[in-house]
CSV table of C-alpha atoms and ligand atoms in Angstrom, one decimal:
chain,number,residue,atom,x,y,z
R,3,UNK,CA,134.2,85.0,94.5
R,4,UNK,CA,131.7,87.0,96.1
R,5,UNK,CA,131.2,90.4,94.4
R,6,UNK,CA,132.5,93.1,97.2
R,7,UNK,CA,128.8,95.1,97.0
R,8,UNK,CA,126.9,91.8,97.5
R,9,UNK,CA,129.1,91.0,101.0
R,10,UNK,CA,128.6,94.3,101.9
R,11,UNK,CA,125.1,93.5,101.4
R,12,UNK,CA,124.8,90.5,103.4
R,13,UNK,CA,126.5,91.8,106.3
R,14,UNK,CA,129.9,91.9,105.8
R,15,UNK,CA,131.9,94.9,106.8
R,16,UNK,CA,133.7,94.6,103.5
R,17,UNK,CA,137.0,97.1,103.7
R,18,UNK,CA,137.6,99.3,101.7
R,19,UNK,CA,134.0,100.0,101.0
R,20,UNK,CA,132.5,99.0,97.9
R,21,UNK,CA,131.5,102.3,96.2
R,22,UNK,CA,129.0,103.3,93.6
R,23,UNK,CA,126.9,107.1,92.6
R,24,UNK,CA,123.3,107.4,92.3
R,25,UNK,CA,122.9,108.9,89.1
R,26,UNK,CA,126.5,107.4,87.8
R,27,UNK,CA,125.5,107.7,84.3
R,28,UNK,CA,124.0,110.9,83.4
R,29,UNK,CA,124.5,114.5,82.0
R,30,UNK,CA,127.8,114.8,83.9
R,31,UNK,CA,128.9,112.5,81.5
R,32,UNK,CA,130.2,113.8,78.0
R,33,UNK,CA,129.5,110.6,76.3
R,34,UNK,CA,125.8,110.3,78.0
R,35,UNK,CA,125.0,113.4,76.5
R,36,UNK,CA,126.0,112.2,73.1
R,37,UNK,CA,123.9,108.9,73.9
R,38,UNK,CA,120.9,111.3,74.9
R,39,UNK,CA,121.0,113.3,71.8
R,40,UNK,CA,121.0,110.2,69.4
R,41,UNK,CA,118.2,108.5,71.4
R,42,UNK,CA,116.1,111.9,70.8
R,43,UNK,CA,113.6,111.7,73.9
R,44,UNK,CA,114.5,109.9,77.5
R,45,UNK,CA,111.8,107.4,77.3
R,46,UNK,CA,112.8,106.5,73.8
R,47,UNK,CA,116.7,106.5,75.5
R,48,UNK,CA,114.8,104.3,78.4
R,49,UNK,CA,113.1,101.9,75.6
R,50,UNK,CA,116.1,101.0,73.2
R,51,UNK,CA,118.0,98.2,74.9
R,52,UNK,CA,121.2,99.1,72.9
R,53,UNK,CA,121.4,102.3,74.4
R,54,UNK,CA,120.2,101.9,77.6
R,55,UNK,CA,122.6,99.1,77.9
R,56,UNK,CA,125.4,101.7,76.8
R,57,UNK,CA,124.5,104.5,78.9
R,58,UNK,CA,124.5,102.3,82.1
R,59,UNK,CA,127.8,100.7,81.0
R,60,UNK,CA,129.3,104.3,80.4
R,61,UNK,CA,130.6,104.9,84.4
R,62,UNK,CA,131.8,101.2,84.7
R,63,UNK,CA,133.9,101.8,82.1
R,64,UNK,CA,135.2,104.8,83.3
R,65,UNK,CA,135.8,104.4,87.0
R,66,UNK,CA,134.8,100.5,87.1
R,67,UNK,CA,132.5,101.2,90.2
R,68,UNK,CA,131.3,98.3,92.4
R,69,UNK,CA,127.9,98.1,91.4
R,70,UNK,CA,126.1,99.2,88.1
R,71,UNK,CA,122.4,100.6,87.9
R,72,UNK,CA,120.2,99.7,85.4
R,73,UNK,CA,119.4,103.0,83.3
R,74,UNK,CA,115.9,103.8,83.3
R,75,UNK,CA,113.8,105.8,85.6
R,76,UNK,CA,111.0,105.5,88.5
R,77,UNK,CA,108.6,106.6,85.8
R,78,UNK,CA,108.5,104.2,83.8
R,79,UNK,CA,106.3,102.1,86.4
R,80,UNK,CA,103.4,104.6,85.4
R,81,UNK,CA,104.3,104.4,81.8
R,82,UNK,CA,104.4,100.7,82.0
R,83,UNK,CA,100.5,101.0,83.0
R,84,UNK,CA,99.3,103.3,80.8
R,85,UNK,CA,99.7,106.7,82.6
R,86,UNK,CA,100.5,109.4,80.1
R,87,UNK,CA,104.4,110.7,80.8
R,88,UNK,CA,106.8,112.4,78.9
R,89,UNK,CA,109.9,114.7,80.1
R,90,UNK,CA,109.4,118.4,79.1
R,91,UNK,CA,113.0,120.0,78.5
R,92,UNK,CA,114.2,122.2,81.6
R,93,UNK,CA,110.7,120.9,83.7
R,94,UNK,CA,111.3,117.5,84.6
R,95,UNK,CA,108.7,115.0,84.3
R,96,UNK,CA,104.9,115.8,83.2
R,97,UNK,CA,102.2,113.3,84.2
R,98,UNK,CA,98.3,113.5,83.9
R,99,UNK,CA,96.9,114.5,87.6
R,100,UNK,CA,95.2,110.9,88.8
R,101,UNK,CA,92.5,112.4,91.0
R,102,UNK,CA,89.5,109.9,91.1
R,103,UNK,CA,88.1,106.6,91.1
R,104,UNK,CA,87.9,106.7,87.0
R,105,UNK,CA,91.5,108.0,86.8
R,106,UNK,CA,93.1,104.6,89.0
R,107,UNK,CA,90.3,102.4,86.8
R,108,UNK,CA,91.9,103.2,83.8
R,109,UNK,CA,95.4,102.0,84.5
R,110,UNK,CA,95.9,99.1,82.7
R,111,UNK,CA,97.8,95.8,84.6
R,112,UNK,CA,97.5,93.7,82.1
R,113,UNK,CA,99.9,95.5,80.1
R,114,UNK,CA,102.4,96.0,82.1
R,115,UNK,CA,104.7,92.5,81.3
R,116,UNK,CA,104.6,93.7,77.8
R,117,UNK,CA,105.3,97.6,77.8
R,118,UNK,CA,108.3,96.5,80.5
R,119,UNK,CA,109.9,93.8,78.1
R,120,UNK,CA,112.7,96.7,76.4
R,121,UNK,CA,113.6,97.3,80.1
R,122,UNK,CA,114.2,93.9,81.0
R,123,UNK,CA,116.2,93.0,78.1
R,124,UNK,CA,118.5,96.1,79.4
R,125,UNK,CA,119.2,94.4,82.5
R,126,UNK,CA,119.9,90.9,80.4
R,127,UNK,CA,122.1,92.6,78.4
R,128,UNK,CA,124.1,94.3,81.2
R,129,UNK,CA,124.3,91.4,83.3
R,130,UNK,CA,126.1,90.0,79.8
R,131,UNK,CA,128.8,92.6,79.4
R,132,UNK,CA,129.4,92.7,83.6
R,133,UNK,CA,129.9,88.8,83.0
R,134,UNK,CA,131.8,89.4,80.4
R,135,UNK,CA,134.3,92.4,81.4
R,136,UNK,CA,133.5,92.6,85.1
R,137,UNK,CA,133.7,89.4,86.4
R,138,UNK,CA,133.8,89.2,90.5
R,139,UNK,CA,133.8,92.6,90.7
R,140,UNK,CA,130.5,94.9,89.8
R,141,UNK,CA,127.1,93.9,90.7
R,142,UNK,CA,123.7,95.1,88.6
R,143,UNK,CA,121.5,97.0,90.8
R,144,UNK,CA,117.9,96.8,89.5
R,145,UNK,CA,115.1,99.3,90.8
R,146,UNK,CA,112.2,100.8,91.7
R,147,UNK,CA,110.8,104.0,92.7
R,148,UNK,CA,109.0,103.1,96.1
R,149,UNK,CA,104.7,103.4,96.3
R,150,UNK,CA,104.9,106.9,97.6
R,151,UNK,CA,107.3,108.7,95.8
R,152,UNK,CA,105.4,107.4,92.5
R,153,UNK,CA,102.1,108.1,93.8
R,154,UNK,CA,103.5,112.0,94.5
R,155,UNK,CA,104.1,112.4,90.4
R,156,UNK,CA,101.0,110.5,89.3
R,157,UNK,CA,99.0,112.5,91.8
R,158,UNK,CA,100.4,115.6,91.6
R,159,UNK,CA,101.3,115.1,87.9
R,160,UNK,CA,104.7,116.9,88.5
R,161,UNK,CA,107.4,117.5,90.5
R,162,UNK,CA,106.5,119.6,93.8
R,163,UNK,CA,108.3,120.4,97.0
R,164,UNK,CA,105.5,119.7,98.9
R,165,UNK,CA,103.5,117.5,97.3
R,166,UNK,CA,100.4,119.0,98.8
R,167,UNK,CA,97.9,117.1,96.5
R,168,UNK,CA,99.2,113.7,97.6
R,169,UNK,CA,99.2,114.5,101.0
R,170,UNK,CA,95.5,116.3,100.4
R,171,UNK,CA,94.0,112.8,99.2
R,172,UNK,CA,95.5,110.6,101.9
R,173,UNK,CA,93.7,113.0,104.2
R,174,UNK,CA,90.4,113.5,102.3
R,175,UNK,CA,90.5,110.2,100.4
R,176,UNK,CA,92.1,107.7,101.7
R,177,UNK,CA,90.1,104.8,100.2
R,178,UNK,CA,91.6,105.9,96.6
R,179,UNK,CA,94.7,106.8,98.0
R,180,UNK,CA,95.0,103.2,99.8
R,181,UNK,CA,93.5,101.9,96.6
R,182,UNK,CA,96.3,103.3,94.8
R,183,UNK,CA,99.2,102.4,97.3
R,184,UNK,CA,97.7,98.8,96.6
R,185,UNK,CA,97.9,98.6,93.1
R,186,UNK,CA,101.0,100.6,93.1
R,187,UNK,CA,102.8,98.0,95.6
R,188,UNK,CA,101.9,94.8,93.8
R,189,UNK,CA,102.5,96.1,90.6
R,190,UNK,CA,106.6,96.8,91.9
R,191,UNK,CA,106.6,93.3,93.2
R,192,UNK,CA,106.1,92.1,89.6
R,193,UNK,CA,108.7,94.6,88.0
R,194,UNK,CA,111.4,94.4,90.4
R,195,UNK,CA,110.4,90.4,90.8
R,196,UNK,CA,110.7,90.3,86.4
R,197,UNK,CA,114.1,92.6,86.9
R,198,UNK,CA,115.7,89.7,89.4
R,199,UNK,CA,114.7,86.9,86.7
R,200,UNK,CA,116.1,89.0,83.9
R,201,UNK,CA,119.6,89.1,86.1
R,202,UNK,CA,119.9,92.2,88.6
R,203,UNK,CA,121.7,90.8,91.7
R,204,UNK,CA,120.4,93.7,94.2
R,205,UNK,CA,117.0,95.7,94.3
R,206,UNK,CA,117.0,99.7,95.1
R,207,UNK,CA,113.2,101.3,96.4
R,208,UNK,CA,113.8,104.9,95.8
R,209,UNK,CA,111.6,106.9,98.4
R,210,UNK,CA,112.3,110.2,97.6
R,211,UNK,CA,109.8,112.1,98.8
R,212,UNK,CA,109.4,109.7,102.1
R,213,UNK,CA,110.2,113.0,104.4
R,214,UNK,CA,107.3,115.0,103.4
R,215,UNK,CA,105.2,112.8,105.4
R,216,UNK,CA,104.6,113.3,109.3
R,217,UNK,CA,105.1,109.8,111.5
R,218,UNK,CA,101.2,107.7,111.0
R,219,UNK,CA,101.2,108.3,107.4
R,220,UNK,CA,105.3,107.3,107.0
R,221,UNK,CA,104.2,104.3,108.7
R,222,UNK,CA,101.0,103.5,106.3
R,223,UNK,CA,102.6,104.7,103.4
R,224,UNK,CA,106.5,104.1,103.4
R,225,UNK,CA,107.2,101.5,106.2
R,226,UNK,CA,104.5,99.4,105.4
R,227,UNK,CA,104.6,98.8,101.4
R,228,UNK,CA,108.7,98.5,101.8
R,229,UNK,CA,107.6,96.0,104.4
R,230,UNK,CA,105.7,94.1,101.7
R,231,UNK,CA,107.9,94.2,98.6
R,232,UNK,CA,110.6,93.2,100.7
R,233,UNK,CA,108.6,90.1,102.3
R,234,UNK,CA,107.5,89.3,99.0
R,235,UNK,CA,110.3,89.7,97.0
R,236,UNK,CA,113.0,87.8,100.0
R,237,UNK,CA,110.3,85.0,99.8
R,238,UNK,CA,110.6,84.0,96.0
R,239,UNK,CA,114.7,85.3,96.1
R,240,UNK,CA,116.2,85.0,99.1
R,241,UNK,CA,119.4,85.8,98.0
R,242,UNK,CA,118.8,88.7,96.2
R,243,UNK,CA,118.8,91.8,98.9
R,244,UNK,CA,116.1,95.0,98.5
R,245,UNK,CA,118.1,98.5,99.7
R,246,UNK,CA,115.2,101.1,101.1
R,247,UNK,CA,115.9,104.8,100.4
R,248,UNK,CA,114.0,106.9,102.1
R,249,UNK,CA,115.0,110.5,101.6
R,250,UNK,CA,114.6,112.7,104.5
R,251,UNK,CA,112.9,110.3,106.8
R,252,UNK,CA,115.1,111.9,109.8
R,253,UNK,CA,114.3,109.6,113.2
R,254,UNK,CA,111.6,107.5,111.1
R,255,UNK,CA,115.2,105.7,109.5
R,256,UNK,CA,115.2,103.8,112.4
R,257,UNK,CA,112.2,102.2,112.4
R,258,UNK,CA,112.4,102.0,108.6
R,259,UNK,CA,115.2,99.7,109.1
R,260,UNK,CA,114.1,97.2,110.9
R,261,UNK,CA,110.1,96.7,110.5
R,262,UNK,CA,110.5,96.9,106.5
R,263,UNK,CA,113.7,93.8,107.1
R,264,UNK,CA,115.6,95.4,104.5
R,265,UNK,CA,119.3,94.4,103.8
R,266,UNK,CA,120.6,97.5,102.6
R,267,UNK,CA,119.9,101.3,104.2
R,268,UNK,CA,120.2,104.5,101.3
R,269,UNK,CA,121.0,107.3,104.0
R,270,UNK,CA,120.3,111.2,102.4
R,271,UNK,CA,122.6,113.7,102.8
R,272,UNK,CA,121.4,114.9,106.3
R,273,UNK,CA,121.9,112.1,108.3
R,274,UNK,CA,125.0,112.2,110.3
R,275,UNK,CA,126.8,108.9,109.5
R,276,UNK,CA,127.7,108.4,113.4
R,277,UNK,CA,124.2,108.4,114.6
R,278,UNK,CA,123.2,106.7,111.6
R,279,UNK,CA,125.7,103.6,112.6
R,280,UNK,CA,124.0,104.0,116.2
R,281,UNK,CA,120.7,103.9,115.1
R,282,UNK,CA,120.7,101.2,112.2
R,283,UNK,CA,123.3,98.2,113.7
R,284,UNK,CA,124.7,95.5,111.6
R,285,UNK,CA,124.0,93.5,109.9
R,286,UNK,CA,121.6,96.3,108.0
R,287,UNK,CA,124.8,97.8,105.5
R,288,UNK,CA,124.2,101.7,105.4
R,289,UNK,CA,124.8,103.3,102.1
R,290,UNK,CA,125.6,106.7,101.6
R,291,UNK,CA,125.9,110.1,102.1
R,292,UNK,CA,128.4,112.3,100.6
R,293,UNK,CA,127.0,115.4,99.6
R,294,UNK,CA,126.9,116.3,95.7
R,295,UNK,CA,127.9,119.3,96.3
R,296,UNK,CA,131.1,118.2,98.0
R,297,UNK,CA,131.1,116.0,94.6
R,298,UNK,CA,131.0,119.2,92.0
R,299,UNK,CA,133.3,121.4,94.7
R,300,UNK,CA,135.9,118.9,94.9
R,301,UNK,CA,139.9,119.3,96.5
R,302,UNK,CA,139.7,119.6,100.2
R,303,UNK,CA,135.7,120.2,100.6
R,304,UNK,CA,135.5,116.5,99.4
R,305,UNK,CA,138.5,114.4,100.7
R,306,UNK,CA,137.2,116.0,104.5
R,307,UNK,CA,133.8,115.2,104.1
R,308,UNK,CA,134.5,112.1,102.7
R,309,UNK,CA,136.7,111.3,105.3
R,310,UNK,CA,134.3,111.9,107.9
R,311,UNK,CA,131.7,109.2,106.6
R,312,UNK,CA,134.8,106.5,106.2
R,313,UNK,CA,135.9,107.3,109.7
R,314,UNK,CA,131.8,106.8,110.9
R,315,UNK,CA,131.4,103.4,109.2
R,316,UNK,CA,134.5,101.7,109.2
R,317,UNK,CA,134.1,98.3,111.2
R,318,UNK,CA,130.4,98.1,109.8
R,319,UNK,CA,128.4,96.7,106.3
R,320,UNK,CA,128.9,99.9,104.2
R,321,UNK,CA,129.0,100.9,100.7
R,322,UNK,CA,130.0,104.3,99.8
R,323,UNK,CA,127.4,106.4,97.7
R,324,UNK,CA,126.3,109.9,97.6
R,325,UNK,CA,123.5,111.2,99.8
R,326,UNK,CA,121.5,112.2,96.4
R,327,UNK,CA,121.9,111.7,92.5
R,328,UNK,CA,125.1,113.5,91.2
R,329,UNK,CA,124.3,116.7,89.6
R,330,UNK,CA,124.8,117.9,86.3
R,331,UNK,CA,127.5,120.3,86.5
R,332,UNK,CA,129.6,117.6,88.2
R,333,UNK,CA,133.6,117.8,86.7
R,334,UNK,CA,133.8,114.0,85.6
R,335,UNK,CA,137.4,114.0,87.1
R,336,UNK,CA,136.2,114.2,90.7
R,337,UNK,CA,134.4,111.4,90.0
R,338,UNK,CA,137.6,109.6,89.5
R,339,UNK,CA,139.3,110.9,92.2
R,340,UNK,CA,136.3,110.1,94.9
R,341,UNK,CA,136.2,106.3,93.8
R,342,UNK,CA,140.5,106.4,94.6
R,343,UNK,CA,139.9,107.9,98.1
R,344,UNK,CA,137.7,105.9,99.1
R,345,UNK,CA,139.3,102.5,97.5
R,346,UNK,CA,142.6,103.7,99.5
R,347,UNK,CA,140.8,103.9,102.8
X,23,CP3,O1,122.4,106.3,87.1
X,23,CP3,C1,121.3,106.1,87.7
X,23,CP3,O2,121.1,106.5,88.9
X,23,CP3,C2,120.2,105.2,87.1
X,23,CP3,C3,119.1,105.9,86.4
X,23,CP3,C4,118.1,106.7,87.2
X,23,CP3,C5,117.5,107.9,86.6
X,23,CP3,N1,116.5,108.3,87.5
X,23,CP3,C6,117.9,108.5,85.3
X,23,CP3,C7,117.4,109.8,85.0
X,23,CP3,C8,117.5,106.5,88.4
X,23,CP3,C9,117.8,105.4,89.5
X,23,CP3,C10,116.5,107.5,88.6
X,23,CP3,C11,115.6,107.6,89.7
X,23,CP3,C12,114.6,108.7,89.8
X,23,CP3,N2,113.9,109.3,88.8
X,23,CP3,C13,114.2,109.3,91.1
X,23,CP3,C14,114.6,108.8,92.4
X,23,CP3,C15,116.0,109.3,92.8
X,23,CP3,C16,116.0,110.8,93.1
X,23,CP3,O3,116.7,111.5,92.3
X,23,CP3,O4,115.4,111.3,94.0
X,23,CP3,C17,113.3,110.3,90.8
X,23,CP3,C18,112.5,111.2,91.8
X,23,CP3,C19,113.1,110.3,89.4
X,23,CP3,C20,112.2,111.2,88.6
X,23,CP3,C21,112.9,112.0,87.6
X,23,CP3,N3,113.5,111.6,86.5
X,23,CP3,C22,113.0,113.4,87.6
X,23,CP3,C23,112.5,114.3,88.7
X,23,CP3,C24,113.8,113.8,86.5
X,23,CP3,C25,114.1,115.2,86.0
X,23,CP3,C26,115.2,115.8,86.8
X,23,CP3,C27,116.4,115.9,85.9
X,23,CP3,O5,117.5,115.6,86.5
X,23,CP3,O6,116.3,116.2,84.7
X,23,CP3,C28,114.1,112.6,85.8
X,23,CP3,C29,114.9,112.4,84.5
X,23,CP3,C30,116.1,111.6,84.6
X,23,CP3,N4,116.2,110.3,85.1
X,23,CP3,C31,117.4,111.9,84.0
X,23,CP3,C32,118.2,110.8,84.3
X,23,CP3,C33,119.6,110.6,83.8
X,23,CP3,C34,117.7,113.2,83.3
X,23,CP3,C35,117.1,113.0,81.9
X,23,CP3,C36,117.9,113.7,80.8
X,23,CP3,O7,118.9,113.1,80.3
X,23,CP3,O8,117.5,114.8,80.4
C-alpha cells in the first residue's frame, strides 16, 4: 500500500488530504523542549542520532501525521563544509560573513560525507521506527535548504529581512556569487542524494528567502539551481519526488513549477489557494498554506480558513501544510484538532 503523501505526490488527488506542519517538532512541543535542554546546544541536538531521531518522532506520535521530517536544519549544509555556525539564544543563527574569493576557497568538500554521517544515520533510524510503528501510513521527508536561501546566511552571516548583502554581490560580483551558487548546488545534490540512500522517501528545497529577489535574478538563482537538483536527483531516483518551496515568489510560482519539473509545490501563506490551483495544474500536488497564526488563534479563525484551502483544492494532488513553520507559542491542542478537520474533510 502506497503511503497517502507519496500518491499525493505522484499525482493523485488523494482525499482527504494527507496532512503534515513545517516545523512539527519544535518548541511548541513540551517534550521537544525537554529534548533541547538535555541535548544542550541545537547543533549538538542536530548531531546525536538518538535525539534527533526522538525529536522528529515526537509529532508522529502525537498526532500520527502523514509525513515525518527529518530534524535538522538548512544550516547544517554550511556546517557540513566547514563554515563556522552556531545558534545564539534569542538571535537566531550566527555565520561568518563569506565576502571573497578566499572566504568560498576555504570551504572544504571533501569533508562534507564525513561531518554529514550523524545526520544520515537520523534518517536510517527514523525510516526504522516509521517501518516499525507506521507502516503504510507516514512517509520521511528529507531536506534541504535551496542555493539561495543558504547563500543569504553565509553571505549575510545572519538573518536579514532584506538580505541586502546577497543581493549587493549578485549585482557587483556575480562571478563569486555564481561561483558560490555552484558549489552550493552540487554540494545539495550529494546531501539530499546521501539522505534518499540513507531512506527518506520525499526531498523538501526550502527557498525561504526566494521573494526578495526581482524576476532575472529568481530565474538565475532560484528556478535554475531547483531546475538542476531536481534533474539530477529524478535521474539517479526516479521515484523519489523533490517539493520546491519558494517563499514569497508571488507570480514567479508559476514558472517555478513547471521549468524546475518539480513534483511537489510548498505554497506560503499569501497565495490564494484558488489562483494557486489555476496557476500550478495537476499533476504538480500543491502543499500548503494555512496561516500559523490561524494555527496559535485557533476555534473559528482556523476551521474558516482551513476550510477555505480544502474547498480550493479538493479534486486536485494536495497535501495540507501550513503556509510557514509553526510558531512557538502554538497551544499543542490545536495541533490536534487541525489534523481531525482536515482528515474529516
Ligand atoms: O520540524 C521541522 O520542520 C524539521 C526541522 C527544521 C528546522 N529548521 C528545525 C529548527 C527545518 C526543516 C528547518 C528549516 C529552516 N531553518 C529554514 C527554512 C524554513 C523556514 O523557516 O523558512 C530556515 C530559514 C532555517 C534557519 C533557522 N534555523 C533559523 C532562522 C532559526 C532560528 C529561528 C528560531 O525559530 O529560533 C533556526 C533554528 C531552528 N531550526 C529551530 C528548529 C526547531 C529552533 C531551535 C531551538 O530549539 O532553539
Amino acid at each position: 500500500m502506497t503511503k497517502p503523501m507519496l500518491r499525493a505526490l505522484a499525482g493523485e488527488a488523494v482525499w482527504p488530504p494527507p496532512v503534515w506542519l513545517m516545523r512539527q517538532a519544535g518548541r511548541y512541543l513540551p517534550e521537544y523542549r525537554a529534548i533541547r535542554a538535555k541535548a544542550g546546544d541545537f547543533i549538538a541536538l542536530c548531531t546525536t542520532p538518538d535525539l534527533a531521531i526522538e525529536v522528529t518522532m515526537q509529532p508522529i506520535r502525537r498526532y500520527g501525521m502523514d509525513a515525518a521530517i527529518l530534524f535538522s536544519d538548512i544550516l547544517m549544509l554550511p556546517w557540513a563544509l566547514g563554515h563556522g555556525l552556531r545558534f545564539a539564544e534569542g538571535e537566531g543563527p550566527l555565520l561568518p560573513p563569506l565576502r571573497d574569493a578566499a572566504a568560498l576557497a576555504a570551504l572544504d568538500r571533501e569533508r562534507l560525507v564525513e561531518r554529514i554521517s550523524p545526520i544520515l544515520a537520523t534518517v536510517r533510524g527514523v525510516r526504522a521506527e516509521l517501518d516499525r510503528t507506521m507502516p503504510g501510513q507516514t512517509a520521511l521527508i528529507g531536506f534541504a535548504g535551496a542555493p539561495f536561501t543558504v547563500a543569504c546566511y553565509m553571505v549575510e552571516g545572519h538573518g536579514s529581512k532584506e538580505f541586502g548583502a546577497v543581493r549587493g554581490m549578485a549585482y557587483r560580483d556575480p562571478a563569486l556569487f555564481s561561483a558560490l551558487m555552484d558549489l552550493l548546488t552540487e554540494t545539495t545534490i550529494v546531501y539530499l542524494a546521501a539522505q534518499i540512500e540513507a531512506g527518506a522517501e520525499a526531498v523538501m528545497l526550502f527557498d525561504s528567502w526566494a521573494g526578495v529577489l526581482p524576476p532575472a535574478l529568481f530565474r538565475a538563482h532560484v528556478i535554475e539551481p531547483a531546475r538542476r537538483i531536481t534533474a539530477a536527483l529524478r535521474e539517479r531516483f526516479p521515484h523519489v519526488p523533490v517539493i520546491g518551496f519558494p517563499r514569497l515568489g508571488g507570480l514567479s510560482i508559476a514558472a517555478y513549477a513547471r521549468a524546475t519539473g518539480v513534483q511537489g509545490l510548498g505554497l506560503d501563506t499569501t497565495v490564494d489557494p484558488v489562483l494557486a490551483s489555476r496557476l500550478v495544474p495537476a499533476p504538480v500536488a500543491l502543499q500548503g498554506n494555512l496561516d500559523p497564526l490561524a494555527l496559535e488563534a485557533g476555534g473559528a479563525a482556523m476551521r474558516s480558513a482551513t476550510a477555505e484551502i480544502l474547498a480550493a483544492m479538493r479534486g486536485r494532488p494536495f497535501v495540507f501544510n501550513l503556509g510557514h513553520g509553526i510558531v512557538p507559542p502554538t497551544p499543542p491542542e490545536h495541533v490536534g484538532e487541525l489534523v481531525e478537520l482536515v482528515r474529516a474533510a
